[in-house]
Coordinates of C-alpha atoms in Angstrom, one line a residue:
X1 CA 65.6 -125.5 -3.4
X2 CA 68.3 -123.0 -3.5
X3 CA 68.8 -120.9 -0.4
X4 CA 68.2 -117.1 -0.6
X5 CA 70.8 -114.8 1.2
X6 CA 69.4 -113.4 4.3
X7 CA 68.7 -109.6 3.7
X8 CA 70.4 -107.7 6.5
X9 CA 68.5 -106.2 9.3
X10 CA 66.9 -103.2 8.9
X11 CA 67.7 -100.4 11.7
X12 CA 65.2 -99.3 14.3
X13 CA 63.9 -95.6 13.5
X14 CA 64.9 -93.7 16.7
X15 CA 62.9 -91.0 17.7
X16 CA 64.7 -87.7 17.7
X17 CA 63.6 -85.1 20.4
X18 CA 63.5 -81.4 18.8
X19 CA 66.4 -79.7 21.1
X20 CA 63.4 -76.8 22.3
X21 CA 61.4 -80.1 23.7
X22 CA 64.6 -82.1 25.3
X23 CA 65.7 -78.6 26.8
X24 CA 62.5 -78.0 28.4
X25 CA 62.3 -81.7 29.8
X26 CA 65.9 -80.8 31.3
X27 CA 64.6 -77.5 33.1
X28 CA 61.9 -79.8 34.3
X29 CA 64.5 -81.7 36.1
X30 CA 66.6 -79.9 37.2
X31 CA 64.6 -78.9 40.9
X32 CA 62.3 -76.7 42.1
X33 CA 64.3 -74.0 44.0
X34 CA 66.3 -72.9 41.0
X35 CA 67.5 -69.4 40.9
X36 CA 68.5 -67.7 37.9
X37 CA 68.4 -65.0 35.9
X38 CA 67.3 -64.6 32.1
X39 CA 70.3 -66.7 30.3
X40 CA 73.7 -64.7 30.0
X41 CA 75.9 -65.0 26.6
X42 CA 78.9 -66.9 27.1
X43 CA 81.9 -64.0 28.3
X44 CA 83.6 -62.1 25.8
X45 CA 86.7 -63.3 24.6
X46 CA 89.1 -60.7 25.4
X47 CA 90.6 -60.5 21.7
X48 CA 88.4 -60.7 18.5
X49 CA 89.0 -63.6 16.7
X50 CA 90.9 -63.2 13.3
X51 CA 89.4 -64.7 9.8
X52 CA 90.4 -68.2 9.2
X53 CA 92.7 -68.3 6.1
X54 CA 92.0 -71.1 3.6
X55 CA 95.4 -71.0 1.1
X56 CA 93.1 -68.3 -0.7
X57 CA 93.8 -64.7 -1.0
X58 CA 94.3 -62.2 1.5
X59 CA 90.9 -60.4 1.7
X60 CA 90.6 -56.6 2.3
X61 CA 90.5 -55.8 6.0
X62 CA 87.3 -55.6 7.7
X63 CA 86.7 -52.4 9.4
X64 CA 86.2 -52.7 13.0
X65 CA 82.9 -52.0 14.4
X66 CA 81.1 -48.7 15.1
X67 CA 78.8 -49.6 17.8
X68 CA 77.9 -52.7 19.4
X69 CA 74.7 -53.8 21.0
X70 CA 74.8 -54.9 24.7
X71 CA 73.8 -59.0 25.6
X72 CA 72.6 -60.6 28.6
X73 CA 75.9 -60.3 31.0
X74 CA 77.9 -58.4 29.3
X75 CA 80.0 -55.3 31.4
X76 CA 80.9 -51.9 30.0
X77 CA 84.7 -53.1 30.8
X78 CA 84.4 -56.2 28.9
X79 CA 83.1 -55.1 25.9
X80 CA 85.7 -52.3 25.6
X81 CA 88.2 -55.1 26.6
X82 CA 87.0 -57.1 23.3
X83 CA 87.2 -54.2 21.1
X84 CA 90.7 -52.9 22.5
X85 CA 89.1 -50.2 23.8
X86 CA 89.7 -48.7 27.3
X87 CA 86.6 -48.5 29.4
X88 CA 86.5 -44.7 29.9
X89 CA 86.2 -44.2 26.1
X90 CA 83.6 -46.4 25.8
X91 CA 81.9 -44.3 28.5
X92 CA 82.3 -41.2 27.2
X93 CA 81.5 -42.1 23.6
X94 CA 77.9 -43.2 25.2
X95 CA 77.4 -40.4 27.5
X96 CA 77.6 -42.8 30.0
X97 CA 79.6 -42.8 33.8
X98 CA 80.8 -45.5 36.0
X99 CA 77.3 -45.8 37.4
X100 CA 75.0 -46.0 34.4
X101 CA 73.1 -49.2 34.5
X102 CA 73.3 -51.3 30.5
X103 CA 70.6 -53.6 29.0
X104 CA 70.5 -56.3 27.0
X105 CA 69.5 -54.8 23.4
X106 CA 70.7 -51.5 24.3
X107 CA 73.1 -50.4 21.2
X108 CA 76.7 -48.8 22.5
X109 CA 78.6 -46.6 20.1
X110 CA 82.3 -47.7 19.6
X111 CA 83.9 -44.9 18.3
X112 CA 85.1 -41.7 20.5
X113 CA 83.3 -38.5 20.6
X114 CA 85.1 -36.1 18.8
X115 CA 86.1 -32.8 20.5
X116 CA 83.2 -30.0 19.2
X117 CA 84.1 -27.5 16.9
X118 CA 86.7 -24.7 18.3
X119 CA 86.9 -26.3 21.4
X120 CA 90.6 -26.6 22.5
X121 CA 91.8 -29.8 25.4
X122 CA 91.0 -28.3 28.8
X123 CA 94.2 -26.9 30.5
X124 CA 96.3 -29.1 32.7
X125 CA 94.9 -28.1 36.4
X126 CA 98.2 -27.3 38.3
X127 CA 100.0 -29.1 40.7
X128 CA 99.0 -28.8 44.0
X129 CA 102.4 -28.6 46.1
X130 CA 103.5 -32.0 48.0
X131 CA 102.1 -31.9 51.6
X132 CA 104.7 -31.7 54.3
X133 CA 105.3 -36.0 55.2
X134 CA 103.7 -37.0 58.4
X135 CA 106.1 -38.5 61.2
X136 CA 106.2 -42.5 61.5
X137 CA 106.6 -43.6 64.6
X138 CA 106.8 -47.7 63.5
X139 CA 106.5 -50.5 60.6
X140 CA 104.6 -53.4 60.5
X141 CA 105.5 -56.3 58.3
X142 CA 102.6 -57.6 57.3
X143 CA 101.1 -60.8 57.9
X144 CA 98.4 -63.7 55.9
X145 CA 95.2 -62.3 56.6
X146 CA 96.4 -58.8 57.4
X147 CA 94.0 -55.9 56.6
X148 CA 95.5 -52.1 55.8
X149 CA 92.2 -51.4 58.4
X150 CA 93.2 -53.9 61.1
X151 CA 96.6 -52.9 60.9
X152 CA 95.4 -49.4 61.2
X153 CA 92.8 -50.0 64.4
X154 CA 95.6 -52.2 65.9
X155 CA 98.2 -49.2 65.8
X156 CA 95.9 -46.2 66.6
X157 CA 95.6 -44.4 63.7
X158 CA 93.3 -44.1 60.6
X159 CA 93.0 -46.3 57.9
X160 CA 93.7 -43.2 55.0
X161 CA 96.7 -42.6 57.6
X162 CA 98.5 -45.8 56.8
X163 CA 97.3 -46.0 53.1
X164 CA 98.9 -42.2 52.3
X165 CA 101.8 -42.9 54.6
X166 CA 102.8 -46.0 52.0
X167 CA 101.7 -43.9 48.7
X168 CA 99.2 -46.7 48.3
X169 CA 94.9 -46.4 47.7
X170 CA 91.9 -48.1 48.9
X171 CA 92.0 -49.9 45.5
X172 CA 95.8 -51.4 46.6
X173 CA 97.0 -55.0 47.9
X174 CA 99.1 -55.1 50.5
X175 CA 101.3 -58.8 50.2
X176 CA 102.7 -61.1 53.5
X177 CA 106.2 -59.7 53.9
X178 CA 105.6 -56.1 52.8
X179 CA 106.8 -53.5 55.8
X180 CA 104.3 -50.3 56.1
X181 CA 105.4 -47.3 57.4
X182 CA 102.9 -46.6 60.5
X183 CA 102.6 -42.5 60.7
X184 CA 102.0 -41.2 64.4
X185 CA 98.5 -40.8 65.8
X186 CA 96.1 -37.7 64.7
X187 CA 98.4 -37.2 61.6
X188 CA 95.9 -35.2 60.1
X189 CA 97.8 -34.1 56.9
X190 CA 98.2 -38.0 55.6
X191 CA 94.6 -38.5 56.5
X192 CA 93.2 -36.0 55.1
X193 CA 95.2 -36.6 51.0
X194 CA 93.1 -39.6 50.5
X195 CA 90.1 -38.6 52.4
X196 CA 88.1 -37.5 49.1
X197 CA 89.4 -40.5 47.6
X198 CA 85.7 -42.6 48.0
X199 CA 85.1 -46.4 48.3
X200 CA 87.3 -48.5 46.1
X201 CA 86.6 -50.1 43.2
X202 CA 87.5 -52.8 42.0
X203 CA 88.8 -53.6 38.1
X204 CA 85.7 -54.1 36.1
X205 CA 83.3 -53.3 38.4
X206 CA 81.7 -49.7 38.8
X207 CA 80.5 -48.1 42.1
X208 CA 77.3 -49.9 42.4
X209 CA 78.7 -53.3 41.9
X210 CA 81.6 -53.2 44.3
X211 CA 79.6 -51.8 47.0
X212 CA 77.5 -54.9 46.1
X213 CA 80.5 -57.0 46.2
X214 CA 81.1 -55.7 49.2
X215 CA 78.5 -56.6 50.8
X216 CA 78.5 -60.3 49.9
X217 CA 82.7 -60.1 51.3
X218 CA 81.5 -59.0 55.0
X219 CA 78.4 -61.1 55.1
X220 CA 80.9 -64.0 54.2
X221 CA 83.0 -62.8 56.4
X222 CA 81.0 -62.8 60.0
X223 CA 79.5 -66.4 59.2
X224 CA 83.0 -67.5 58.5
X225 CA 83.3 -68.7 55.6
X226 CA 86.5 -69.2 53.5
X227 CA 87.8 -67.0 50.8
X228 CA 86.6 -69.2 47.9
X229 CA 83.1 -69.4 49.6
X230 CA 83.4 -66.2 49.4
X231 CA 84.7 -65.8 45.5
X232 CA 82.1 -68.2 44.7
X233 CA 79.4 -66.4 46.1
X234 CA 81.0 -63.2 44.1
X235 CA 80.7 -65.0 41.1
X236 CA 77.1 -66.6 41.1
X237 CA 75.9 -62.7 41.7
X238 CA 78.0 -61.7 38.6
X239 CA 76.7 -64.2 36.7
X240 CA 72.9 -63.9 38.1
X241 CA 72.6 -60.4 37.8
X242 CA 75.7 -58.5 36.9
X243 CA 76.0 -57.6 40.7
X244 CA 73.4 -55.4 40.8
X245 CA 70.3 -55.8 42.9
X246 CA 67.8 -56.4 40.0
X247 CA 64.2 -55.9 40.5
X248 CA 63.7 -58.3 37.5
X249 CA 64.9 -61.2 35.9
X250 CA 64.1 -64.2 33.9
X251 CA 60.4 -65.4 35.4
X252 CA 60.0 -64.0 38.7
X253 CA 63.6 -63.9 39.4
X254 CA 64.7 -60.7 41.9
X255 CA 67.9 -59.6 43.8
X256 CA 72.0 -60.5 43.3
X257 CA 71.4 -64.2 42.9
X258 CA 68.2 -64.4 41.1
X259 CA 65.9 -65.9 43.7
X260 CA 63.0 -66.9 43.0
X261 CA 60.1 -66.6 45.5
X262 CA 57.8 -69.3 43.8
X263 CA 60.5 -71.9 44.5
X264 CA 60.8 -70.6 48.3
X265 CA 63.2 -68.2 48.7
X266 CA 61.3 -65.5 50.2
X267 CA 59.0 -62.7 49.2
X268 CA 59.9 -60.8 46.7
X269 CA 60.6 -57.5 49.8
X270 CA 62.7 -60.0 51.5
X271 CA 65.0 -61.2 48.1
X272 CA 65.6 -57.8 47.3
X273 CA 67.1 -57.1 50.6
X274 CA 70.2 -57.6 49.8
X275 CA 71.5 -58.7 53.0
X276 CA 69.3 -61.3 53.6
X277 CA 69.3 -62.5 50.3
X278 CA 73.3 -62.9 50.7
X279 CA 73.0 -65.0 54.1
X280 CA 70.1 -67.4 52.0
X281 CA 73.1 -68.0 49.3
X282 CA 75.8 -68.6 51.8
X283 CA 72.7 -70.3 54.4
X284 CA 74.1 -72.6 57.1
X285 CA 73.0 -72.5 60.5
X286 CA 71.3 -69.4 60.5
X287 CA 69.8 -69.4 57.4
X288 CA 66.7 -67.2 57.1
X289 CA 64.1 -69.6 55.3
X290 CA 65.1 -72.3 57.7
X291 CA 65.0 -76.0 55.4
X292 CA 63.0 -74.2 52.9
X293 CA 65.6 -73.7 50.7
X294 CA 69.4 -75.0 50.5
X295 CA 72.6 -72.7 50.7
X296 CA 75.9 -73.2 50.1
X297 CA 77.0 -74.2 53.3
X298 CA 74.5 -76.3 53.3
X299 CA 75.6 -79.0 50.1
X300 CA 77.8 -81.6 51.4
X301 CA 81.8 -81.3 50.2
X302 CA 80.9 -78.2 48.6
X303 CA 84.4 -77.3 49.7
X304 CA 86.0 -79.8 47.2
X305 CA 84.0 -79.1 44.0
X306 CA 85.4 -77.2 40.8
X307 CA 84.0 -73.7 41.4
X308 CA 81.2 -73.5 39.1
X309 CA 79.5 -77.1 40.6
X310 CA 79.5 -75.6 43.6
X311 CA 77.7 -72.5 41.9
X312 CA 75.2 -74.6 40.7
X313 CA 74.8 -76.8 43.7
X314 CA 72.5 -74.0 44.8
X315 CA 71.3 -71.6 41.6
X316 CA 70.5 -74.9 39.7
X317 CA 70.7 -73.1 36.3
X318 CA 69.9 -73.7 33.2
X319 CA 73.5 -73.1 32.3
X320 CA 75.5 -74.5 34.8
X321 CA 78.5 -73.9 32.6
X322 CA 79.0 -69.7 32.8
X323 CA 79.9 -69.9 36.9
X324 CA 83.4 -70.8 35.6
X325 CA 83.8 -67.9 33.4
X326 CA 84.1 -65.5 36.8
X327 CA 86.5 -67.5 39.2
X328 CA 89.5 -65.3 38.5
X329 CA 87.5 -61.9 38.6
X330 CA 85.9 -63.4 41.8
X331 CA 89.4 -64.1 43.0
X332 CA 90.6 -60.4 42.0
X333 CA 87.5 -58.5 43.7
X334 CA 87.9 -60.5 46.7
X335 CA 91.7 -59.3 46.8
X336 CA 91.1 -55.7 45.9
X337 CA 87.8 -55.4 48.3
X338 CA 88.3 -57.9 51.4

């Protein structure tokens, strides 16, 4: 009897998970004191990408964009960044100021106002003459960890004393090695040029959000912990809620990190608290929900994970990812503001 070839093996069917089911069996995993906010777009690139080119003919230009319409993250200083625009024109074409508040679906126009009919550009306001200098009376070179404040407080005088006594602002970096002029006590002249000057801001970041970032730099501050504690504390509230003290979010997600009170982190009063809500993040010792929840401090070799792991260690987000996006501009604000 003549042997038949063996046919080959058929191939098991495999079942295929539709990606809306195998992401919501991922959420279900991933813990119950998440805190996050509705799910940011991925940052905008800071250059538009050109048209891939084929070997076919050079198409006609495409005009650039009239108006653009806001997503889930997105700052008015990155989106004029990604259309070559400088912030205050994007502002201005919007009716908007540093302190207006955008939402995601809002539409933003991208071209400028244009000056109304037989208006004329303001006149230049003159130039106030120079103020006589203060007297120094000393220099101090400065040091790691030297403040323009503590050098201030250390020497008598004010802090607006020492900033106008080295032509710098409240929005300047002073480096280890750099010698400032120290201006005598009760200079009232050099105090009083950069009096009106207001809390600094940093780049990217209007009034709201720096005093916001603020905030997060002392609290980090008097429990001690390190600068990139404290940069990583400055990004997960960027990425949770565009450092603003939201009194929404994705579910029943409030505050600068997103916290949720359904997973434990407090009532919805005491997440939108700011303060409190800060020391929860950073936690430690004196963490106000006790073992309820887990802060940073808290997760074992935080110290030595990439940035954005240690970001999720605590937020446990459904887009663990993004974190990484704002170590350099958490680096920057902690710079310009701490």
């Amino acid at each position: 009897m003549r042997r038949l070839p063996a046919l080959p093996a058929r191939p098991r069917a495999r079942t295929v998970w539709p990606a809306a089911v195998a992401g919501s069996i991922a959420l279900a995993l991933a813990g119950e004191n998440a805190a996050h906010a509705a799910p940011p777009a991925s940052a905008l690139s800071a250059v538009p990408p050109s048209p891939r080119t084929l070997g076919a003919p050079a198409l006609a230009t495409v005009p650039a964009p009239v108006s653009y319409t806001v997503q889930p993250g997105d700052t008015v200083w990155a989106i004029a960044r990604a259309h070559g625009l400088d912030t205050a024109t994007v502002l201005s074409a919007n009716g908007l100021d540093g302190r207006t508040i955008i939402r995601p679906g809002q539409v933003l126009s991208l071209v400028p106002s244009p000056p109304a009919a037989g208006t004329s550009p303001a006149p230049a306001s003159p130039v106030p003459a120079s103020p006589a200098p203060a007297p120094m009376v000393g220099t101090h070179e400065v040091r790691p960890g030297d403040t323009v404040s503590a050098i201030a407080s250390a020497n008598g005088v004010s802090t607006d004393a020492v900033l106008a006594a080295n032509g710098l602002t409240r929005s300047s970096i002073i480096y280890p090695g750099e010698t400032l002029q120290i201006p005598a006590a009760g200079s009232g002249a050099a105090a009083g040029s950069v009096a009106s000057a207001g809390p600094a801001t940093a780049p990217g970041l209007d009034a709201e959000q720096s005093d916001n970032a603020r905030l997060i730099i002392r609290i980090g501050r008097e429990l001690g912990v390190s600068d990139r504690g404290i940069a990583i504390a400055l990004g997960t509230a960027m990425q949770e809620s565009w450092l603003r003290n939201l009194d929404w979010g994705d579910r029943d997600s409030l505050g600068l990190f997103q916290q949720r009170p359904s997973s434990g982190w407090g009532s919805p009063e005491q997440i939108l608290d700011r303060e409190r809500s800060t020391r929860v993040f950073y936690a430690g010792a004196a963490d106000p929900n006790g073992s309820a929840t887990r802060g940073l401090l808290d997760i074992p070799g935080w110290e030595s994970m990439a940035f954005a792991d240690a970001a999720q260690a605590v937020q446990i987000s459904a887009y663990p990812d993004r974190y990484a996006q704002w170590e350099s501009p958490a680096t920057m604000w902690l710079a310009v503001l701490g």
